[in-house]
Coordinates of C-alpha atoms and ligand atoms in Angstrom, one line a residue:
X1 CA 178.4 184.5 131.6
X2 CA 176.5 185.6 134.7
X3 CA 175.0 182.9 136.9
X4 CA 171.2 183.2 137.3
X5 CA 169.5 182.6 140.6
X6 CA 165.8 182.2 139.8
X7 CA 163.0 182.1 142.4
X8 CA 159.8 180.4 141.1
X9 CA 157.0 181.4 143.6
X10 CA 154.5 179.2 141.8
X11 CA 150.9 179.8 143.1
X12 CA 152.0 181.5 146.3
X13 CA 151.9 185.0 147.6
X14 CA 149.4 187.8 147.5
X15 CA 150.5 191.1 146.0
X16 CA 151.5 192.5 149.4
X17 CA 153.3 189.3 150.4
X18 CA 155.2 189.3 147.1
X19 CA 156.2 192.9 147.5
X20 CA 157.4 192.3 151.1
X21 CA 159.5 189.3 150.1
X22 CA 161.0 191.1 147.1
X23 CA 161.9 194.2 149.1
X24 CA 163.5 192.0 151.8
X25 CA 165.5 190.1 149.2
X26 CA 166.6 193.3 147.5
X27 CA 167.9 194.4 151.0
X28 CA 169.5 191.1 151.9
X29 CA 171.2 190.8 148.4
X30 CA 171.9 194.5 147.9
X31 CA 175.1 193.6 146.1
X32 CA 174.9 190.0 144.7
X33 CA 178.4 188.6 144.4
X34 CA 180.0 189.6 141.0
X35 CA 178.7 187.5 138.2
X36 CA 175.4 186.7 139.8
X37 CA 171.9 187.8 138.8
X38 CA 168.6 187.3 140.7
X39 CA 165.3 186.6 138.9
X40 CA 162.0 186.7 140.8
X41 CA 159.1 184.8 139.2
X42 CA 155.9 185.6 141.1
X43 CA 152.3 184.7 140.0
X44 CA 151.0 187.0 137.3
X45 CA 148.9 188.9 139.8
X46 CA 152.0 190.1 141.7
X47 CA 154.2 190.9 138.8
X48 CA 153.7 194.7 139.0
X49 CA 154.2 194.9 142.8
X50 CA 157.2 192.6 142.7
X51 CA 158.7 194.7 139.9
X52 CA 158.2 197.9 141.8
X53 CA 159.9 196.4 144.9
X54 CA 163.1 195.6 142.9
X55 CA 163.0 198.5 140.5
X56 CA 166.2 200.0 141.9
X57 CA 167.9 196.7 142.9
X58 CA 171.1 196.0 141.0
X59 CA 171.1 192.8 138.9
X60 CA 167.5 191.9 139.9
X61 CA 165.1 190.9 137.1
X62 CA 161.4 190.0 136.9
X63 CA 159.9 186.9 135.1
X64 CA 156.6 185.2 134.5
X65 CA 155.7 181.6 135.0
X66 CA 154.0 181.0 131.7
X67 CA 152.8 182.7 128.5
X68 CA 150.5 182.0 125.6
X69 CA 151.9 182.1 122.1
X70 CA 149.7 184.8 120.7
X71 CA 149.5 188.6 121.0
X72 CA 145.8 188.7 121.9
X73 CA 142.6 186.9 121.1
X74 CA 140.0 184.5 122.3
X75 CA 142.2 182.5 124.7
X76 CA 140.3 182.6 128.0
X77 CA 142.6 182.5 131.0
X78 CA 145.8 182.9 129.1
X79 CA 148.3 185.8 129.0
X80 CA 150.5 187.2 126.2
X81 CA 154.1 188.2 126.2
X82 CA 153.1 191.8 125.5
X83 CA 151.0 191.8 128.7
X84 CA 153.8 190.3 130.7
X85 CA 156.2 192.9 129.3
X86 CA 153.7 195.6 130.2
X87 CA 153.9 194.4 133.8
X88 CA 157.7 194.6 133.7
X89 CA 158.6 191.0 133.0
X90 CA 161.7 190.4 130.9
X91 CA 161.9 186.6 131.4
X92 CA 159.3 183.8 131.2
X93 CA 159.3 180.1 131.9
X94 CA 158.2 177.7 129.2
X95 CA 157.3 174.0 129.9
X96 CA 157.8 173.9 133.7
X97 CA 157.2 170.3 134.7
X98 CA 154.0 171.2 136.6
X99 CA 152.6 172.6 133.4
X100 CA 153.6 169.6 131.4
X101 CA 152.5 167.0 134.0
X102 CA 149.5 168.6 135.8
X103 CA 148.2 170.8 133.0
X104 CA 149.1 168.4 130.1
X105 CA 151.2 170.8 128.0
X106 CA 152.7 169.0 125.0
X107 CA 156.3 169.4 123.7
X108 CA 154.8 171.1 120.6
X109 CA 153.0 173.7 122.7
X110 CA 156.1 174.3 124.8
X111 CA 158.0 174.8 121.6
X112 CA 155.5 177.4 120.3
X113 CA 155.7 179.2 123.6
X114 CA 159.5 179.3 123.6
X115 CA 159.7 180.6 120.0
X116 CA 156.9 183.1 120.4
X117 CA 158.2 184.4 123.7
X118 CA 161.7 185.0 122.3
X119 CA 160.3 186.6 119.1
X120 CA 158.3 188.9 121.4
X121 CA 161.4 190.1 123.1
X122 CA 161.3 188.0 126.3
X123 CA 164.2 185.9 127.6
X124 CA 162.9 182.3 127.9
X125 CA 163.8 179.6 130.4
X126 CA 162.8 176.3 128.7
X127 CA 162.3 173.6 131.4
X128 CA 163.2 170.0 130.6
X129 CA 163.5 166.9 132.8
X130 CA 162.7 163.2 133.2
X131 CA 160.3 161.5 135.5
X132 CA 161.5 158.8 137.9
X133 CA 160.0 156.1 135.7
X134 CA 161.8 157.5 132.6
X135 CA 165.1 157.6 134.6
X136 CA 164.7 154.1 135.9
X137 CA 164.0 152.9 132.3
X138 CA 167.3 154.4 131.2
X139 CA 165.5 157.1 129.1
X140 CA 167.2 160.2 130.5
X141 CA 169.1 161.1 127.3
X142 CA 166.1 160.4 125.1
X143 CA 163.7 162.6 127.1
X144 CA 166.1 165.5 127.5
X145 CA 166.8 165.4 123.7
X146 CA 163.2 165.2 122.8
X147 CA 162.1 168.0 125.1
X148 CA 165.1 170.3 124.2
X149 CA 164.8 169.8 120.5
X150 CA 161.0 170.3 120.5
X151 CA 161.3 173.3 122.8
X152 CA 163.8 175.0 120.5
X153 CA 162.4 173.8 117.2
X154 CA 160.9 177.2 116.2
X155 CA 163.8 179.3 117.4
X156 CA 166.0 180.9 114.7
X157 CA 169.6 179.6 114.8
X158 CA 170.9 183.1 114.9
X159 CA 169.0 184.0 118.1
X160 CA 171.1 185.8 120.8
X161 CA 172.0 182.8 122.9
X162 CA 172.1 184.9 126.0
X163 CA 168.3 185.2 125.8
X164 CA 167.9 181.4 126.2
X165 CA 168.2 179.4 129.3
X166 CA 167.4 175.7 129.6
X167 CA 166.5 174.5 133.1
X168 CA 167.3 170.8 133.7
X169 CA 164.7 169.9 136.4
X170 CA 164.4 166.2 137.1
X171 CA 160.7 165.8 137.9
X172 CA 161.4 163.4 140.8
X173 CA 163.5 166.2 142.4
X174 CA 161.0 169.0 142.2
X175 CA 159.4 169.8 145.6
X176 CA 160.4 166.4 147.0
X177 CA 163.5 167.1 148.9
X178 CA 165.4 164.7 146.7
X179 CA 168.3 166.3 144.9
X180 CA 170.1 164.9 141.9
X181 CA 173.6 163.9 142.7
X182 CA 176.5 165.9 141.3
X183 CA 177.4 163.3 138.8
X184 CA 173.7 163.1 137.6
X185 CA 173.6 166.9 137.3
X186 CA 176.9 167.0 135.3
X187 CA 175.7 164.2 133.0
X188 CA 172.4 165.8 132.3
X189 CA 173.8 169.3 131.8
X190 CA 176.5 167.9 129.5
X191 CA 173.8 166.4 127.4
X192 CA 171.9 169.7 127.2
X193 CA 175.1 171.6 126.3
X194 CA 175.9 169.1 123.5
X195 CA 172.3 169.6 122.1
X196 CA 172.6 173.4 122.4
X197 CA 175.9 173.3 120.5
X198 CA 174.4 171.0 117.9
X199 CA 171.5 173.5 117.3
X200 CA 173.3 176.8 117.7
X201 CA 176.9 176.0 116.9
X202 CA 179.5 177.7 119.1
X203 CA 176.7 180.1 120.3
X204 CA 175.3 177.1 122.2
X205 CA 178.1 177.6 124.7
X206 CA 176.6 181.0 125.6
X207 CA 173.1 179.8 126.6
X208 CA 172.7 179.3 130.3
X209 CA 171.8 175.9 131.7
X210 CA 170.1 176.0 135.1
X211 CA 169.6 173.2 137.6
X212 CA 166.3 172.9 139.5
X213 CA 165.1 170.4 142.0
X214 CA 165.1 170.9 145.8
X215 CA 168.0 173.4 145.8
X216 CA 168.6 174.7 149.3
X217 CA 171.1 176.9 151.1
X218 CA 173.0 173.8 152.1
X219 CA 173.5 172.4 148.6
X220 CA 173.5 175.5 146.4
X221 CA 177.2 176.3 146.4
X222 CA 178.2 172.7 145.4
X223 CA 175.6 172.6 142.7
X224 CA 176.5 176.1 141.3
X225 CA 180.1 175.1 141.0
X226 CA 179.5 172.1 138.8
X227 CA 180.4 171.9 135.1
X228 CA 177.8 173.6 132.8
X229 CA 175.7 174.8 135.8
X230 CA 175.0 178.4 135.0
X231 CA 172.4 179.0 137.7
X232 CA 169.6 177.5 139.6
X233 CA 165.8 177.5 139.5
X234 CA 164.4 177.3 143.0
X235 CA 160.8 176.7 144.1
X236 CA 160.2 175.9 147.8
X237 CA 163.4 177.4 149.1
X238 CA 162.7 180.7 147.3
X239 CA 159.6 181.6 149.2
X240 CA 161.3 183.0 152.3
X241 CA 163.7 185.9 151.6
X242 CA 166.2 184.8 154.2
X243 CA 166.4 181.3 152.8
X244 CA 166.7 182.4 149.2
X245 CA 169.2 185.1 150.0
X246 CA 171.4 182.3 151.5
X247 CA 171.3 180.5 148.1
X248 CA 172.1 183.7 146.2
X249 CA 175.0 184.5 148.5
X250 CA 176.2 180.8 148.9
Ligands
LIG1 C1 160.7 174.5 140.6 O1 159.7 174.9 141.0 O2 161.1 174.6 139.5 C2 161.5 173.7 141.6 C3 162.7 173.3 141.3 O3 161.0 173.5 142.9 P1 161.7 173.0 144.2 O4 162.9 173.9 144.3 O5 160.7 173.2 145.3 O6 162.1 171.6 144.0

């Protein structure tokens, strides 16, 4: 299974800035090490330019930060999988913690997005993770199980598992500089793997599990080498091409 190095640019970068960063990354990572793939996830407005900048780059992919679970309709401000695919996206995030905690997305809506996005032909990265209060209260396993099961509840069990990623992103580690320790990452990813195997049987071993939360060039190689870590989802350290390339090449 190829390891996925995903760059979530959140609400950063104009079209020109995104194109410049993407071109620079394609140059710096012209040949990602064998078994590694790079995914760029710009704001919607920069999807087309980012896609154009990486069009000829080997093992580079384009993704969106969100989607709405309908083809079209009266959903002001939302965007459909068909529109994202039209801009060149082949991946989308569902349930990023900022959408759950700032924009109030429920487990049920995240599940609808995951199922609809997959049915529409996108690959989906379902994000799960506990808050600090939940961790302190010993609720890690419960939260991961609830979010994972709800997120995948509408997905057919015979789905191609290679089209699903689950990103374990402890909320307390996102954008804070705090990184989960190796043991914490292995524990959480083991829980996710067990859940995936429970839902998809042996195919659950083929879905990728990504870690996200203050990944940097200095900690990437240790994290990527841990059990059941099939890639990383990177926010802050993905904004500069030089810094993110050092994660991809770590
Ligand atoms: C993220 O946006 O998913 C993320 C993990 O952010 P950061 O790397 O900045 O913690």
